[in-house]
PDB file of C-alpha atoms and ligand atoms in Angstrom:
ATOM      1  CA  MET A1110      11.713  -6.912   6.176  1.00  0.00           C
ATOM      2  CA  LYS A1111       8.025  -7.629   5.600  1.00  0.00           C
ATOM      3  CA  ILE A1112       5.855  -4.705   4.582  1.00  0.00           C
ATOM      4  CA  LEU A1113       2.102  -4.506   4.024  1.00  0.00           C
ATOM      5  CA  MET A1114       0.445  -1.668   2.093  1.00  0.00           C
ATOM      6  CA  VAL A1115      -3.223  -1.020   2.901  1.00  0.00           C
ATOM      7  CA  CYS A1116      -5.979   1.078   1.318  1.00  0.00           C
ATOM      8  CA  LEU A1117      -9.770   0.808   1.154  1.00  0.00           C
ATOM      9  CA  GLY A1118     -10.386  -1.322  -1.934  1.00  0.00           C
ATOM     10  CA  ASN A1119      -6.922  -2.878  -2.618  1.00  0.00           C
ATOM     11  CA  ILE A1120      -7.408  -2.153  -6.304  1.00  0.00           C
ATOM     12  CA  CYS A1121      -6.054   1.409  -6.814  1.00  0.00           C
ATOM     13  CA  ARG A1122      -3.566   2.774  -4.260  1.00  0.00           C
ATOM     14  CA  SER A1123      -2.162  -0.145  -2.281  1.00  0.00           C
ATOM     15  CA  PRO A1124      -1.437  -2.277  -5.389  1.00  0.00           C
ATOM     16  CA  LEU A1125       0.604   0.666  -6.687  1.00  0.00           C
ATOM     17  CA  ALA A1126       2.332   0.979  -3.316  1.00  0.00           C
ATOM     18  CA  GLU A1127       3.111  -2.756  -3.286  1.00  0.00           C
ATOM     19  CA  GLY A1128       4.523  -2.626  -6.816  1.00  0.00           C
ATOM     20  CA  VAL A1129       6.563   0.525  -6.265  1.00  0.00           C
ATOM     21  CA  MET A1130       8.010  -0.603  -2.927  1.00  0.00           C
ATOM     22  CA  GLN A1131       8.910  -4.054  -4.247  1.00  0.00           C
ATOM     23  CA  HIS A1132      10.527  -2.468  -7.299  1.00  0.00           C
ATOM     24  CA  LEU A1133      12.547   0.108  -5.344  1.00  0.00           C
ATOM     25  CA  ALA A1134      13.609  -2.437  -2.709  1.00  0.00           C
ATOM     26  CA  SER A1135      14.795  -4.903  -5.365  1.00  0.00           C
ATOM     27  CA  GLU A1136      16.651  -2.118  -7.172  1.00  0.00           C
ATOM     28  CA  ALA A1137      18.379  -1.273  -3.874  1.00  0.00           C
ATOM     29  CA  GLY A1138      19.358  -4.935  -3.399  1.00  0.00           C
ATOM     30  CA  LEU A1139      17.067  -5.324  -0.389  1.00  0.00           C
ATOM     31  CA  ASP A1140      15.435  -8.700   0.222  1.00  0.00           C
ATOM     32  CA  TRP A1141      12.099  -7.259   1.299  1.00  0.00           C
ATOM     33  CA  GLN A1142       8.726  -8.935   0.986  1.00  0.00           C
ATOM     34  CA  VAL A1143       5.897  -6.568   0.142  1.00  0.00           C
ATOM     35  CA  ASP A1144       2.179  -7.310   0.015  1.00  0.00           C
ATOM     36  CA  SER A1145      -1.034  -5.273  -0.030  1.00  0.00           C
ATOM     37  CA  ALA A1146      -4.594  -5.560   1.253  1.00  0.00           C
ATOM     38  CA  GLY A1147      -7.817  -3.578   1.525  1.00  0.00           C
ATOM     39  CA  THR A1148      -9.865  -2.776   4.596  1.00  0.00           C
ATOM     40  CA  GLY A1149     -12.975  -3.483   2.498  1.00  0.00           C
ATOM     41  CA  GLY A1150     -13.828  -6.760   0.790  1.00  0.00           C
ATOM     42  CA  TRP A1151     -15.770  -5.692  -2.308  1.00  0.00           C
ATOM     43  CA  HIS A1152     -13.060  -6.554  -4.843  1.00  0.00           C
ATOM     44  CA  VAL A1153     -11.525  -9.677  -3.286  1.00  0.00           C
ATOM     45  CA  GLY A1154     -10.115 -11.992  -5.956  1.00  0.00           C
ATOM     46  CA  GLU A1155      -9.944  -9.290  -8.633  1.00  0.00           C
ATOM     47  CA  GLY A1156      -6.821  -7.827 -10.206  1.00  0.00           C
ATOM     48  CA  PRO A1157      -5.883  -4.164  -9.730  1.00  0.00           C
ATOM     49  CA  ASP A1158      -7.892  -1.353 -11.361  1.00  0.00           C
ATOM     50  CA  ARG A1159      -6.741  -1.005 -14.993  1.00  0.00           C
ATOM     51  CA  ARG A1160      -5.849   2.630 -14.424  1.00  0.00           C
ATOM     52  CA  SER A1161      -3.385   1.599 -11.701  1.00  0.00           C
ATOM     53  CA  THR A1162      -1.980  -1.212 -13.855  1.00  0.00           C
ATOM     54  CA  ARG A1163      -1.489   1.211 -16.751  1.00  0.00           C
ATOM     55  CA  THR A1164       0.103   3.909 -14.583  1.00  0.00           C
ATOM     56  CA  ALA A1165       2.521   1.398 -13.056  1.00  0.00           C
ATOM     57  CA  ARG A1166       3.366   0.016 -16.499  1.00  0.00           C
ATOM     58  CA  ASN A1167       4.178   3.549 -17.694  1.00  0.00           C
ATOM     59  CA  HIS A1168       6.834   3.564 -14.971  1.00  0.00           C
ATOM     60  CA  GLY A1169       8.170   0.106 -15.856  1.00  0.00           C
ATOM     61  CA  ILE A1170       6.402  -1.760 -13.054  1.00  0.00           C
ATOM     62  CA  ASP A1171       4.110  -4.756 -13.606  1.00  0.00           C
ATOM     63  CA  ILE A1172       1.337  -5.040 -11.012  1.00  0.00           C
ATOM     64  CA  SER A1173      -1.057  -6.978 -13.259  1.00  0.00           C
ATOM     65  CA  LYS A1174      -0.645 -10.289 -11.422  1.00  0.00           C
ATOM     66  CA  GLN A1175      -1.625  -8.993  -8.010  1.00  0.00           C
ATOM     67  CA  VAL A1176      -4.861 -10.343  -6.531  1.00  0.00           C
ATOM     68  CA  CYS A1177      -7.048  -8.290  -4.212  1.00  0.00           C
ATOM     69  CA  ARG A1178      -7.494  -9.487  -0.651  1.00  0.00           C
ATOM     70  CA  GLN A1179      -8.920  -8.083   2.565  1.00  0.00           C
ATOM     71  CA  PHE A1180      -6.836  -7.076   5.601  1.00  0.00           C
ATOM     72  CA  ARG A1181      -7.121  -9.565   8.447  1.00  0.00           C
ATOM     73  CA  THR A1182      -6.000  -9.582  12.070  1.00  0.00           C
ATOM     74  CA  ASN A1183      -3.145 -12.046  11.572  1.00  0.00           C
ATOM     75  CA  ASP A1184      -1.520  -9.554   9.187  1.00  0.00           C
ATOM     76  CA  PHE A1185      -0.289  -7.893  12.386  1.00  0.00           C
ATOM     77  CA  ASP A1186       1.723 -11.073  13.034  1.00  0.00           C
ATOM     78  CA  ARG A1187       2.933 -11.528   9.471  1.00  0.00           C
ATOM     79  CA  PHE A1188       4.322  -8.026   8.799  1.00  0.00           C
ATOM     80  CA  ASP A1189       6.910  -5.751  10.430  1.00  0.00           C
ATOM     81  CA  HIS A1190       5.345  -2.543   9.094  1.00  0.00           C
ATOM     82  CA  ILE A1191       1.845  -1.743   7.872  1.00  0.00           C
ATOM     83  CA  PHE A1192       1.558   1.419   5.777  1.00  0.00           C
ATOM     84  CA  VAL A1193      -1.897   2.878   5.147  1.00  0.00           C
ATOM     85  CA  MET A1194      -2.925   5.499   2.597  1.00  0.00           C
ATOM     86  CA  ASP A1195      -5.382   7.689   4.514  1.00  0.00           C
ATOM     87  CA  LYS A1196      -6.885   8.360   7.918  1.00  0.00           C
ATOM     88  CA  ASN A1197      -9.908   6.125   7.398  1.00  0.00           C
ATOM     89  CA  ASN A1198      -7.535   3.241   6.637  1.00  0.00           C
ATOM     90  CA  LEU A1199      -5.619   4.128   9.815  1.00  0.00           C
ATOM     91  CA  THR A1200      -8.774   4.018  11.956  1.00  0.00           C
ATOM     92  CA  ASP A1201     -10.024   0.821  10.316  1.00  0.00           C
ATOM     93  CA  VAL A1202      -6.746  -1.077  10.683  1.00  0.00           C
ATOM     94  CA  ILE A1203      -6.141   0.115  14.238  1.00  0.00           C
ATOM     95  CA  SER A1204      -9.670  -0.948  15.182  1.00  0.00           C
ATOM     96  CA  LEU A1205      -8.528  -4.542  14.536  1.00  0.00           C
ATOM     97  CA  ALA A1206      -5.342  -4.249  16.616  1.00  0.00           C
ATOM     98  CA  ARG A1207      -5.123  -6.513  19.657  1.00  0.00           C
ATOM     99  CA  ASN A1208      -2.434  -4.659  21.580  1.00  0.00           C
ATOM    100  CA  ASP A1209       0.077  -1.779  21.507  1.00  0.00           C
ATOM    101  CA  GLN A1210       2.585  -3.802  19.525  1.00  0.00           C
ATOM    102  CA  ASP A1211       0.024  -4.170  16.719  1.00  0.00           C
ATOM    103  CA  ILE A1212      -0.813  -0.453  16.811  1.00  0.00           C
ATOM    104  CA  GLN A1213       2.837   0.564  16.607  1.00  0.00           C
ATOM    105  CA  LYS A1214       3.212  -1.249  13.276  1.00  0.00           C
ATOM    106  CA  VAL A1215       0.613   0.976  11.580  1.00  0.00           C
ATOM    107  CA  LYS A1216       1.613   4.291   9.994  1.00  0.00           C
ATOM    108  CA  LEU A1217       0.499   6.587   7.199  1.00  0.00           C
ATOM    109  CA  LEU A1218       2.646   5.911   4.118  1.00  0.00           C
ATOM    110  CA  LEU A1219       3.343   9.634   3.798  1.00  0.00           C
ATOM    111  CA  GLY A1220       3.953  10.204   7.509  1.00  0.00           C
ATOM    112  CA  ASP A1221       1.670  13.185   8.088  1.00  0.00           C
ATOM    113  CA  LYS A1222      -0.073  13.416   4.712  1.00  0.00           C
ATOM    114  CA  VAL A1223      -2.613  11.193   3.000  1.00  0.00           C
ATOM    115  CA  VAL A1224      -2.676   9.507  -0.399  1.00  0.00           C
ATOM    116  CA  PRO A1225      -6.085  10.551  -1.801  1.00  0.00           C
ATOM    117  CA  ASP A1226      -8.413   7.952  -3.300  1.00  0.00           C
ATOM    118  CA  PRO A1227      -8.172   8.280  -7.120  1.00  0.00           C
ATOM    119  CA  TYR A1228     -11.093   5.929  -7.835  1.00  0.00           C
ATOM    120  CA  TYR A1229     -13.458   8.608  -9.147  1.00  0.00           C
ATOM    121  CA  ASP A1230     -10.913  10.658 -11.096  1.00  0.00           C
ATOM    122  CA  ASP A1231      -8.839   9.154 -13.926  1.00  0.00           C
ATOM    123  CA  ASN A1232      -6.451  12.124 -13.776  1.00  0.00           C
ATOM    124  CA  GLN A1233      -5.447  11.369 -10.197  1.00  0.00           C
ATOM    125  CA  PHE A1234      -3.614   8.105 -10.903  1.00  0.00           C
ATOM    126  CA  GLU A1235      -0.344   9.682 -12.045  1.00  0.00           C
ATOM    127  CA  PRO A1236      -0.156  12.188  -9.142  1.00  0.00           C
ATOM    128  CA  VAL A1237      -1.054   9.376  -6.748  1.00  0.00           C
ATOM    129  CA  PHE A1238       1.754   7.249  -8.229  1.00  0.00           C
ATOM    130  CA  GLU A1239       4.213  10.079  -7.629  1.00  0.00           C
ATOM    131  CA  LEU A1240       3.065  10.580  -4.029  1.00  0.00           C
ATOM    132  CA  ILE A1241       3.423   6.853  -3.376  1.00  0.00           C
ATOM    133  CA  GLU A1242       6.859   6.713  -5.007  1.00  0.00           C
ATOM    134  CA  GLY A1243       8.087   9.607  -2.845  1.00  0.00           C
ATOM    135  CA  GLY A1244       6.719   7.948   0.285  1.00  0.00           C
ATOM    136  CA  CYS A1245       8.349   4.605  -0.556  1.00  0.00           C
ATOM    137  CA  LYS A1246      11.726   6.266  -1.140  1.00  0.00           C
ATOM    138  CA  ASP A1247      11.495   8.016   2.244  1.00  0.00           C
ATOM    139  CA  ILE A1248      10.591   4.743   3.971  1.00  0.00           C
ATOM    140  CA  ILE A1249      13.510   2.870   2.389  1.00  0.00           C
ATOM    141  CA  ARG A1250      15.846   5.652   3.479  1.00  0.00           C
ATOM    142  CA  GLU A1251      14.421   5.583   7.005  1.00  0.00           C
ATOM    143  CA  LEU A1252      14.451   1.794   7.422  1.00  0.00           C
ATOM    144  CA  THR A1253      17.949   1.305   6.008  1.00  0.00           C
ATOM    145  CA  LYS A1254      19.791   4.125   7.749  1.00  0.00           C
ATOM    146  CA  GLY A1255      22.390   3.503  10.435  1.00  0.00           C
TER     147      GLY A1255
HETATM  148  P1  4NP B 159      -8.430   2.110  -3.338  1.00  0.00           P
HETATM  149  O1  4NP B 159      -9.634   2.792  -4.152  1.00  0.00           O
HETATM  150  O2  4NP B 159      -8.828   2.145  -1.860  1.00  0.00           O
HETATM  151  O3  4NP B 159      -7.268   2.991  -3.601  1.00  0.00           O
HETATM  152  O4  4NP B 159      -8.277   0.703  -3.864  1.00  0.00           O
HETATM  153  C1  4NP B 159     -10.939   2.301  -4.065  1.00  0.00           C
HETATM  154  C2  4NP B 159     -11.367   1.337  -4.935  1.00  0.00           C
HETATM  155  C3  4NP B 159     -12.675   0.863  -4.871  1.00  0.00           C
HETATM  156  C4  4NP B 159     -13.523   1.346  -3.917  1.00  0.00           C
HETATM  157  C5  4NP B 159     -13.079   2.317  -3.035  1.00  0.00           C
HETATM  158  C6  4NP B 159     -11.790   2.786  -3.101  1.00  0.00           C
HETATM  159  N1  4NP B 159     -14.854   0.884  -3.850  1.00  0.00           N
HETATM  160  O5  4NP B 159     -15.628   1.403  -3.038  1.00  0.00           O
HETATM  161  O6  4NP B 159     -15.217  -0.048  -4.590  1.00  0.00           O
END
């Protein structure tokens, strides 16, 4: 299974989602490949936001070696599922889709809720981590059932 996590900057939310999903999948003995990207390109080449790195580390997950990159059209070919954090991400990613098959790969990580952008509020990183962790657990359950 190949999974891509997408947010706006690829420095706060989607690096956490990549780290958490990779961690949970490995723990469950699943050979899943997880990556992340941003719809915007401002931080390309940088590591994750330190607040995300610290929050992940507090939960035993190392995301410090991730490198920010921008979402690109061929990600639709490279991944089975593309999980986005909020509705702007959904619109932005779907605007690059070439066909229905591409569109069907794109879903909100939390199904019908959004993961809010924590960039301007240091206190939001822990709650955002917990939202992401819950979403990843639900997805693993859903994709491994039956
Ligand atoms: P993220 O948060 O989408 O969770 O990575 C953001 C990080 C940076 C910016 C926006 C959102 N920015 O505009 O630089």
